[in-house]
Amino acid sequence: MVTIISIIIVVALYMMLGIAVVAVAFMLSLFLAIGCALAKRKIAKVRPSERVCPMCGGQRIKFKYVSSGTTGTGRSTRVANVRFASGEKKIQRKNMAYCEDCGYTFDFTTQKDLDEDYKKFNNGEIGSIAATVIFGILFIAVLGFLK
């Protein structure tokens, strides 16, 4: 008798844990979808940079596409003096503008940069909405199963 009661309690605890996990996943995906939508709205309001120096107002501007560094994730392994790297390496690039009049260097945003950011957040929003729908259906199904 004690074994049956113990099994029932363990199953009930696992079900409660499952409900909590589905509820948390639903809320996280919902907040992520809202965050992506707000980021998209913010990017839609941003305009490309003007081709004028913000410091002196000069129009003799040179543009460069520079690497601002690398970040690596993962591990590297050395086998028989040969290095194997696993993971992903990212090179962070950005547009820079240089004023020939005063020498001021500043970030320069192009329409292409804005379009890429918008597309990234749009894809994130679509994925988050899909996850929210899936977790919502799971959550409703689990709650319906309990009744």
CSV table of N, CA and C in Angstrom, one decimal:
chain,number,residue,atom,x,y,z
A,1,MET,N,0.8,-1.2,0.0
A,1,MET,CA,0.0,0.0,0.0
A,1,MET,C,0.9,1.3,0.0
A,2,VAL,N,1.9,1.2,0.8
A,2,VAL,CA,2.8,2.4,0.9
A,2,VAL,C,3.5,2.6,-0.4
A,3,THR,N,3.9,1.5,-1.1
A,3,THR,CA,4.5,1.6,-2.4
A,3,THR,C,3.6,2.3,-3.4
A,4,ILE,N,2.3,2.0,-3.5
A,4,ILE,CA,1.4,2.6,-4.4
A,4,ILE,C,1.2,4.1,-4.1
A,5,ILE,N,1.1,4.4,-2.8
A,5,ILE,CA,1.0,5.8,-2.4
A,5,ILE,C,2.3,6.6,-2.8
A,6,SER,N,3.4,6.0,-2.6
A,6,SER,CA,4.7,6.6,-3.0
A,6,SER,C,4.7,6.8,-4.5
A,7,ILE,N,4.3,5.9,-5.3
A,7,ILE,CA,4.3,6.0,-6.8
A,7,ILE,C,3.4,7.1,-7.2
A,8,ILE,N,2.2,7.2,-6.6
A,8,ILE,CA,1.2,8.2,-6.9
A,8,ILE,C,1.8,9.6,-6.6
A,9,ILE,N,2.5,9.7,-5.4
A,9,ILE,CA,3.1,11.0,-5.0
A,9,ILE,C,4.2,11.4,-6.0
A,10,VAL,N,5.0,10.5,-6.4
A,10,VAL,CA,6.1,10.8,-7.3
A,10,VAL,C,5.5,11.2,-8.7
A,11,VAL,N,4.5,10.5,-9.2
A,11,VAL,CA,3.9,10.8,-10.5
A,11,VAL,C,3.3,12.2,-10.4
A,12,ALA,N,2.6,12.5,-9.3
A,12,ALA,CA,2.0,13.8,-9.1
A,12,ALA,C,3.1,14.9,-9.1
A,13,LEU,N,4.2,14.7,-8.4
A,13,LEU,CA,5.3,15.7,-8.4
A,13,LEU,C,5.9,15.9,-9.7
A,14,TYR,N,6.1,14.8,-10.5
A,14,TYR,CA,6.6,15.0,-11.9
A,14,TYR,C,5.6,15.7,-12.8
A,15,MET,N,4.3,15.5,-12.6
A,15,MET,CA,3.3,16.2,-13.4
A,15,MET,C,3.3,17.7,-13.0
A,16,MET,N,3.5,18.0,-11.7
A,16,MET,CA,3.5,19.4,-11.3
A,16,MET,C,4.8,20.1,-11.9
A,17,LEU,N,5.9,19.4,-11.9
A,17,LEU,CA,7.1,19.9,-12.4
A,17,LEU,C,7.0,20.1,-13.9
A,18,GLY,N,6.3,19.2,-14.6
A,18,GLY,CA,6.1,19.3,-16.0
A,18,GLY,C,5.2,20.5,-16.4
A,19,ILE,N,4.2,20.7,-15.6
A,19,ILE,CA,3.3,21.9,-15.8
A,19,ILE,C,4.1,23.2,-15.6
A,20,ALA,N,4.9,23.2,-14.5
A,20,ALA,CA,5.7,24.4,-14.2
A,20,ALA,C,6.7,24.7,-15.4
A,21,VAL,N,7.3,23.6,-15.9
A,21,VAL,CA,8.3,23.8,-17.0
A,21,VAL,C,7.6,24.4,-18.3
A,22,VAL,N,6.4,23.8,-18.6
A,22,VAL,CA,5.7,24.3,-19.8
A,22,VAL,C,5.2,25.7,-19.5
A,23,ALA,N,4.8,26.0,-18.3
A,23,ALA,CA,4.3,27.4,-18.1
A,23,ALA,C,5.5,28.4,-18.2
A,24,VAL,N,6.6,28.0,-17.6
A,24,VAL,CA,7.8,28.9,-17.7
A,24,VAL,C,8.2,29.1,-19.2
A,25,ALA,N,8.3,28.0,-19.9
A,25,ALA,CA,8.7,28.1,-21.3
A,25,ALA,C,7.7,28.9,-22.1
A,26,PHE,N,6.4,28.8,-21.8
A,26,PHE,CA,5.4,29.7,-22.5
A,26,PHE,C,5.6,31.1,-22.2
A,27,MET,N,5.8,31.5,-20.9
A,27,MET,CA,6.1,32.9,-20.5
A,27,MET,C,7.3,33.4,-21.1
A,28,LEU,N,8.4,32.6,-21.1
A,28,LEU,CA,9.7,33.1,-21.7
A,28,LEU,C,9.5,33.4,-23.2
A,29,SER,N,8.9,32.4,-23.9
A,29,SER,CA,8.7,32.7,-25.4
A,29,SER,C,7.8,33.8,-25.6
A,30,LEU,N,6.8,34.1,-24.8
A,30,LEU,CA,5.9,35.2,-24.9
A,30,LEU,C,6.7,36.5,-24.7
A,31,PHE,N,7.5,36.6,-23.7
A,31,PHE,CA,8.3,37.8,-23.4
A,31,PHE,C,9.3,38.0,-24.5
A,32,LEU,N,9.9,36.9,-25.1
A,32,LEU,CA,10.8,37.1,-26.2
A,32,LEU,C,10.2,37.6,-27.4
A,33,ALA,N,9.0,37.2,-27.7
A,33,ALA,CA,8.2,37.7,-28.9
A,33,ALA,C,7.9,39.1,-28.7
A,34,ILE,N,7.5,39.5,-27.5
A,34,ILE,CA,7.2,41.0,-27.2
A,34,ILE,C,8.5,41.8,-27.3
A,35,GLY,N,9.6,41.3,-26.8
A,35,GLY,CA,10.9,42.0,-26.9
A,35,GLY,C,11.3,42.2,-28.4
A,36,CYS,N,11.2,41.1,-29.2
A,36,CYS,CA,11.5,41.3,-30.6
A,36,CYS,C,10.6,42.3,-31.3
A,37,ALA,N,9.3,42.3,-31.0
A,37,ALA,CA,8.4,43.2,-31.6
A,37,ALA,C,8.8,44.7,-31.2
A,38,LEU,N,9.1,44.9,-30.0
A,38,LEU,CA,9.5,46.2,-29.5
A,38,LEU,C,10.8,46.7,-30.2
A,39,ALA,N,11.8,45.7,-30.3
A,39,ALA,CA,13.1,46.0,-31.0
A,39,ALA,C,12.8,46.4,-32.5
A,40,LYS,N,12.0,45.6,-33.1
A,40,LYS,CA,11.6,45.9,-34.5
A,40,LYS,C,11.0,47.3,-34.7
A,41,ARG,N,10.2,47.7,-33.7
A,41,ARG,CA,9.5,49.0,-33.8
A,41,ARG,C,10.6,50.1,-33.6
A,42,LYS,N,11.5,49.8,-32.7
A,42,LYS,CA,12.6,50.8,-32.4
A,42,LYS,C,13.5,51.0,-33.7
A,43,ILE,N,13.8,49.9,-34.3
A,43,ILE,CA,14.7,49.9,-35.5
A,43,ILE,C,14.0,50.6,-36.7
A,44,ALA,N,12.7,50.4,-36.8
A,44,ALA,CA,11.9,51.0,-37.8
A,44,ALA,C,12.0,52.5,-37.8
A,45,LYS,N,12.1,53.1,-36.6
A,45,LYS,CA,12.2,54.5,-36.4
A,45,LYS,C,13.5,55.1,-36.7
A,46,VAL,N,14.6,54.3,-36.6
A,46,VAL,CA,16.0,54.8,-36.8
A,46,VAL,C,16.2,55.1,-38.3
A,47,ARG,N,16.9,56.1,-38.6
A,47,ARG,CA,17.3,56.5,-39.9
A,47,ARG,C,18.8,56.3,-40.1
A,48,PRO,N,19.2,56.1,-41.4
A,48,PRO,CA,20.7,56.0,-41.6
A,48,PRO,C,21.4,57.3,-41.2
A,49,SER,N,22.7,57.1,-40.9
A,49,SER,CA,23.4,58.3,-40.5
A,49,SER,C,23.6,59.3,-41.7
A,50,GLU,N,23.7,60.5,-41.3
A,50,GLU,CA,23.9,61.5,-42.4
A,50,GLU,C,25.4,61.6,-42.7
A,51,ARG,N,25.7,62.0,-43.9
A,51,ARG,CA,27.1,62.0,-44.3
A,51,ARG,C,27.7,63.4,-44.0
A,52,VAL,N,27.6,63.7,-42.7
A,52,VAL,CA,28.1,65.0,-42.2
A,52,VAL,C,28.7,64.7,-40.8
A,53,CYS,N,29.9,65.3,-40.6
A,53,CYS,CA,30.6,65.1,-39.3
A,53,CYS,C,29.7,65.7,-38.1
A,54,PRO,N,29.4,64.9,-37.1
A,54,PRO,CA,28.6,65.4,-36.0
A,54,PRO,C,29.4,66.4,-35.1
A,55,MET,N,30.7,66.4,-35.3
A,55,MET,CA,31.6,67.3,-34.4
A,55,MET,C,31.7,68.7,-35.1
A,56,CYS,N,32.1,68.7,-36.4
A,56,CYS,CA,32.4,70.0,-37.0
A,56,CYS,C,31.4,70.4,-38.1
A,57,GLY,N,30.6,69.4,-38.5
A,57,GLY,CA,29.7,69.7,-39.6
A,57,GLY,C,30.3,69.6,-41.0
A,58,GLY,N,31.6,69.1,-41.1
A,58,GLY,CA,32.3,69.0,-42.3
A,58,GLY,C,31.7,67.9,-43.2
A,59,GLN,N,31.8,68.0,-44.5
A,59,GLN,CA,31.3,67.0,-45.4
A,59,GLN,C,32.3,66.2,-46.1
A,60,ARG,N,33.6,66.4,-45.7
A,60,ARG,CA,34.7,65.5,-46.3
A,60,ARG,C,34.8,64.3,-45.4
A,61,ILE,N,34.0,63.3,-45.7
A,61,ILE,CA,34.0,62.1,-44.8
A,61,ILE,C,34.5,60.9,-45.6
A,62,LYS,N,35.4,60.1,-45.0
A,62,LYS,CA,35.8,58.8,-45.5
A,62,LYS,C,35.2,57.7,-44.7
A,63,PHE,N,34.8,56.6,-45.4
A,63,PHE,CA,34.1,55.5,-44.7
A,63,PHE,C,35.0,54.3,-44.8
A,64,LYS,N,34.9,53.5,-43.7
A,64,LYS,CA,35.6,52.2,-43.6
A,64,LYS,C,34.7,51.2,-43.0
A,65,TYR,N,34.9,49.9,-43.4
A,65,TYR,CA,34.2,48.8,-42.7
A,65,TYR,C,35.3,48.1,-42.0
A,66,VAL,N,35.3,48.2,-40.6
A,66,VAL,CA,36.4,47.7,-39.8
A,66,VAL,C,35.9,46.6,-38.9
A,67,SER,N,36.9,45.7,-38.6
A,67,SER,CA,36.6,44.6,-37.6
A,67,SER,C,36.9,45.2,-36.2
A,68,SER,N,36.0,45.0,-35.3
A,68,SER,CA,36.2,45.5,-34.0
A,68,SER,C,36.7,44.4,-33.0
A,69,GLY,N,37.0,43.2,-33.5
A,69,GLY,CA,37.5,42.2,-32.7
A,69,GLY,C,36.8,40.9,-33.0
A,70,THR,N,37.3,39.8,-32.3
A,70,THR,CA,36.7,38.5,-32.5
A,70,THR,C,36.3,38.0,-31.1
A,71,THR,N,35.3,37.2,-31.1
A,71,THR,CA,34.9,36.5,-29.9
A,71,THR,C,34.8,35.0,-30.3
A,72,GLY,N,35.2,34.1,-29.4
A,72,GLY,CA,35.2,32.7,-29.7
A,72,GLY,C,34.5,32.0,-28.6
A,73,THR,N,33.7,31.0,-29.0
A,73,THR,CA,33.1,30.1,-28.1
A,73,THR,C,33.5,28.7,-28.3
A,74,GLY,N,33.5,27.9,-27.4
A,74,GLY,CA,33.9,26.5,-27.6
A,74,GLY,C,35.2,26.2,-27.0
A,75,ARG,N,35.8,25.1,-27.4
A,75,ARG,CA,37.1,24.7,-26.8
A,75,ARG,C,38.1,24.4,-28.0
A,76,SER,N,39.3,24.5,-27.6
A,76,SER,CA,40.3,24.0,-28.6
A,76,SER,C,41.1,22.9,-28.0
A,77,THR,N,41.4,21.9,-28.8
A,77,THR,CA,42.0,20.7,-28.3
A,77,THR,C,43.3,20.5,-29.1
A,78,ARG,N,44.3,20.0,-28.5
A,78,ARG,CA,45.6,19.8,-29.2
A,78,ARG,C,45.8,18.3,-29.2
A,79,VAL,N,45.9,17.7,-30.4
A,79,VAL,CA,46.1,16.3,-30.5
A,79,VAL,C,47.3,16.1,-31.4
A,80,ALA,N,48.4,15.5,-31.0
A,80,ALA,CA,49.6,15.3,-31.7
A,80,ALA,C,50.1,16.6,-32.4
A,81,ASN,N,50.2,17.6,-31.5
A,81,ASN,CA,50.7,19.0,-31.9
A,81,ASN,C,49.8,19.6,-33.0
A,82,VAL,N,48.6,19.2,-33.2
A,82,VAL,CA,47.7,19.8,-34.1
A,82,VAL,C,46.5,20.3,-33.3
A,83,ARG,N,46.2,21.6,-33.5
A,83,ARG,CA,45.1,22.2,-32.7
A,83,ARG,C,43.8,22.1,-33.5
A,84,PHE,N,42.8,21.6,-32.8
A,84,PHE,CA,41.5,21.5,-33.3
A,84,PHE,C,40.6,22.4,-32.5
A,85,ALA,N,39.8,23.2,-33.2
A,85,ALA,CA,39.0,24.2,-32.5
A,85,ALA,C,37.5,23.8,-32.8
A,86,SER,N,36.7,23.8,-31.7
A,86,SER,CA,35.3,23.6,-31.9
A,86,SER,C,34.6,24.8,-31.4
A,87,GLY,N,33.4,25.0,-31.9
A,87,GLY,CA,32.7,26.2,-31.5
A,87,GLY,C,32.5,27.2,-32.6
A,88,GLU,N,32.1,28.3,-32.3
A,88,GLU,CA,31.8,29.3,-33.3
A,88,GLU,C,32.7,30.6,-33.0
A,89,LYS,N,33.2,31.1,-34.1
A,89,LYS,CA,34.0,32.4,-34.0
A,89,LYS,C,33.3,33.5,-34.7
A,90,LYS,N,33.1,34.6,-34.0
A,90,LYS,CA,32.4,35.7,-34.6
A,90,LYS,C,33.4,36.9,-34.8
A,91,ILE,N,33.4,37.5,-35.9
A,91,ILE,CA,34.1,38.7,-36.1
A,91,ILE,C,33.1,39.9,-36.1
A,92,GLN,N,33.3,40.8,-35.2
A,92,GLN,CA,32.3,41.9,-35.1
A,92,GLN,C,32.8,43.0,-36.0
A,93,ARG,N,31.9,43.4,-36.9
A,93,ARG,CA,32.3,44.4,-37.9
A,93,ARG,C,31.3,45.6,-37.7
A,94,LYS,N,31.8,46.7,-38.1
A,94,LYS,CA,30.9,47.9,-38.0
A,94,LYS,C,31.5,48.9,-39.0
A,95,ASN,N,30.6,49.8,-39.4
A,95,ASN,CA,31.0,50.9,-40.3
A,95,ASN,C,31.5,52.1,-39.5
A,96,MET,N,32.6,52.6,-39.9
A,96,MET,CA,33.2,53.8,-39.3
A,96,MET,C,33.4,54.9,-40.3
A,97,ALA,N,33.2,56.1,-39.8
A,97,ALA,CA,33.4,57.3,-40.7
A,97,ALA,C,34.5,58.1,-40.1
A,98,TYR,N,35.3,58.7,-40.9
A,98,TYR,CA,36.4,59.6,-40.5
A,98,TYR,C,36.3,60.9,-41.2
A,99,CYS,N,36.3,62.0,-40.4
A,99,CYS,CA,36.2,63.3,-40.9
A,99,CYS,C,37.6,63.8,-41.3
A,100,GLU,N,37.8,64.2,-42.5
A,100,GLU,CA,39.1,64.7,-42.9
A,100,GLU,C,39.3,66.1,-42.5
A,101,ASP,N,38.3,66.9,-42.1
A,101,ASP,CA,38.5,68.2,-41.6
A,101,ASP,C,39.0,68.3,-40.1
A,102,CYS,N,38.3,67.5,-39.2
A,102,CYS,CA,38.7,67.6,-37.8
A,102,CYS,C,39.3,66.4,-37.3
A,103,GLY,N,39.3,65.3,-38.0
A,103,GLY,CA,39.9,64.0,-37.6
A,103,GLY,C,39.0,63.2,-36.7
A,104,TYR,N,37.7,63.5,-36.5
A,104,TYR,CA,36.8,62.8,-35.6
A,104,TYR,C,36.4,61.5,-36.3
A,105,THR,N,36.4,60.4,-35.5
A,105,THR,CA,35.9,59.1,-36.0
A,105,THR,C,34.7,58.8,-35.3
A,106,PHE,N,33.7,58.3,-36.1
A,106,PHE,CA,32.4,58.0,-35.5
A,106,PHE,C,31.7,56.8,-36.2
A,107,ASP,N,30.8,56.2,-35.5
A,107,ASP,CA,30.1,55.1,-36.1
A,107,ASP,C,29.1,55.6,-37.2
A,108,PHE,N,29.0,54.8,-38.2
A,108,PHE,CA,28.1,55.2,-39.3
A,108,PHE,C,27.2,54.1,-39.6
A,109,THR,N,25.9,54.4,-39.6
A,109,THR,CA,24.8,53.4,-39.8
A,109,THR,C,24.3,53.5,-41.2
A,110,THR,N,24.3,52.4,-42.0
A,110,THR,CA,23.7,52.4,-43.3
A,110,THR,C,22.3,51.8,-43.3
A,111,GLN,N,21.6,52.0,-44.4
A,111,GLN,CA,20.3,51.4,-44.5
A,111,GLN,C,20.4,49.9,-44.5
A,112,LYS,N,21.4,49.4,-45.1
A,112,LYS,CA,21.7,47.9,-45.1
A,112,LYS,C,21.8,47.3,-43.7
A,113,ASP,N,22.5,48.0,-42.8
A,113,ASP,CA,22.7,47.6,-41.4
A,113,ASP,C,21.3,47.6,-40.7
A,114,LEU,N,20.5,48.6,-41.0
A,114,LEU,CA,19.2,48.7,-40.3
A,114,LEU,C,18.3,47.5,-40.9
A,115,ASP,N,18.4,47.3,-42.2
A,115,ASP,CA,17.6,46.2,-42.8
A,115,ASP,C,18.0,44.8,-42.2
A,116,GLU,N,19.3,44.6,-42.0
A,116,GLU,CA,19.7,43.3,-41.5
A,116,GLU,C,19.3,43.2,-40.0
A,117,ASP,N,19.3,44.2,-39.2
A,117,ASP,CA,18.8,44.1,-37.8
A,117,ASP,C,17.3,43.9,-37.8
A,118,TYR,N,16.6,44.6,-38.7
A,118,TYR,CA,15.2,44.4,-38.7
A,118,TYR,C,14.8,43.0,-39.1
A,119,LYS,N,15.5,42.4,-40.1
A,119,LYS,CA,15.3,41.0,-40.5
A,119,LYS,C,15.6,40.0,-39.4
A,120,LYS,N,16.7,40.3,-38.6
A,120,LYS,CA,17.1,39.4,-37.5
A,120,LYS,C,16.0,39.4,-36.5
A,121,PHE,N,15.5,40.6,-36.1
A,121,PHE,CA,14.4,40.6,-35.1
A,121,PHE,C,13.1,40.1,-35.6
A,122,ASN,N,12.8,40.3,-36.9
A,122,ASN,CA,11.6,39.7,-37.5
A,122,ASN,C,11.7,38.2,-37.4
A,123,ASN,N,12.8,37.6,-37.8
A,123,ASN,CA,12.9,36.1,-37.7
A,123,ASN,C,12.8,35.7,-36.3
A,124,GLY,N,13.4,36.4,-35.3
A,124,GLY,CA,13.3,36.1,-33.9
A,124,GLY,C,11.8,36.1,-33.4
A,125,GLU,N,11.1,37.2,-33.9
A,125,GLU,CA,9.7,37.3,-33.5
A,125,GLU,C,8.9,36.2,-34.1
A,126,ILE,N,9.1,35.8,-35.3
A,126,ILE,CA,8.3,34.7,-35.9
A,126,ILE,C,8.6,33.4,-35.1
A,127,GLY,N,9.9,33.1,-34.8
A,127,GLY,CA,10.2,31.9,-34.0
A,127,GLY,C,9.6,31.9,-32.6
A,128,SER,N,9.6,33.1,-32.0
A,128,SER,CA,9.1,33.2,-30.7
A,128,SER,C,7.6,33.1,-30.6
A,129,ILE,N,6.9,33.6,-31.7
A,129,ILE,CA,5.5,33.4,-31.7
A,129,ILE,C,5.1,32.0,-32.0
A,130,ALA,N,5.9,31.3,-32.8
A,130,ALA,CA,5.6,29.8,-33.0
A,130,ALA,C,5.8,29.1,-31.7
A,131,ALA,N,6.9,29.4,-31.0
A,131,ALA,CA,7.2,28.7,-29.7
A,131,ALA,C,6.1,29.0,-28.7
A,132,THR,N,5.6,30.2,-28.7
A,132,THR,CA,4.5,30.6,-27.8
A,132,THR,C,3.3,29.8,-28.1
A,133,VAL,N,2.9,29.7,-29.3
A,133,VAL,CA,1.7,28.9,-29.7
A,133,VAL,C,1.9,27.5,-29.3
A,134,ILE,N,3.0,26.9,-29.6
A,134,ILE,CA,3.2,25.5,-29.3
A,134,ILE,C,3.2,25.2,-27.8
A,135,PHE,N,3.9,26.1,-27.0
A,135,PHE,CA,3.8,25.9,-25.5
A,135,PHE,C,2.5,26.3,-25.0
A,136,GLY,N,1.8,27.2,-25.6
A,136,GLY,CA,0.4,27.5,-25.1
A,136,GLY,C,-0.5,26.3,-25.3
A,137,ILE,N,-0.4,25.7,-26.5
A,137,ILE,CA,-1.3,24.5,-26.7
A,137,ILE,C,-0.9,23.4,-25.8
A,138,LEU,N,0.4,23.2,-25.5
A,138,LEU,CA,0.8,22.2,-24.6
A,138,LEU,C,0.3,22.5,-23.2
A,139,PHE,N,0.4,23.7,-22.8
A,139,PHE,CA,-0.1,24.2,-21.5
A,139,PHE,C,-1.6,23.9,-21.3
A,140,ILE,N,-2.4,24.3,-22.3
A,140,ILE,CA,-3.8,24.1,-22.3
A,140,ILE,C,-4.1,22.6,-22.3
A,141,ALA,N,-3.4,21.8,-23.0
A,141,ALA,CA,-3.6,20.4,-23.1
A,141,ALA,C,-3.3,19.7,-21.7
A,142,VAL,N,-2.2,20.1,-21.1
A,142,VAL,CA,-1.8,19.6,-19.8
A,142,VAL,C,-2.9,20.0,-18.7
A,143,LEU,N,-3.3,21.2,-18.8
A,143,LEU,CA,-4.4,21.6,-17.8
A,143,LEU,C,-5.7,20.9,-18.1
A,144,GLY,N,-6.0,20.7,-19.4
A,144,GLY,CA,-7.2,20.0,-19.7
A,144,GLY,C,-7.2,18.5,-19.3
A,145,PHE,N,-5.9,17.9,-19.3
A,145,PHE,CA,-5.7,16.6,-19.0
A,145,PHE,C,-6.0,16.4,-17.5
A,146,LEU,N,-5.7,17.4,-16.7
A,146,LEU,CA,-5.8,17.3,-15.2
A,146,LEU,C,-7.2,17.4,-14.7
A,147,LYS,N,-8.1,17.9,-15.6
A,147,LYS,CA,-9.5,18.0,-15.1
A,147,LYS,C,-10.2,16.7,-15.1
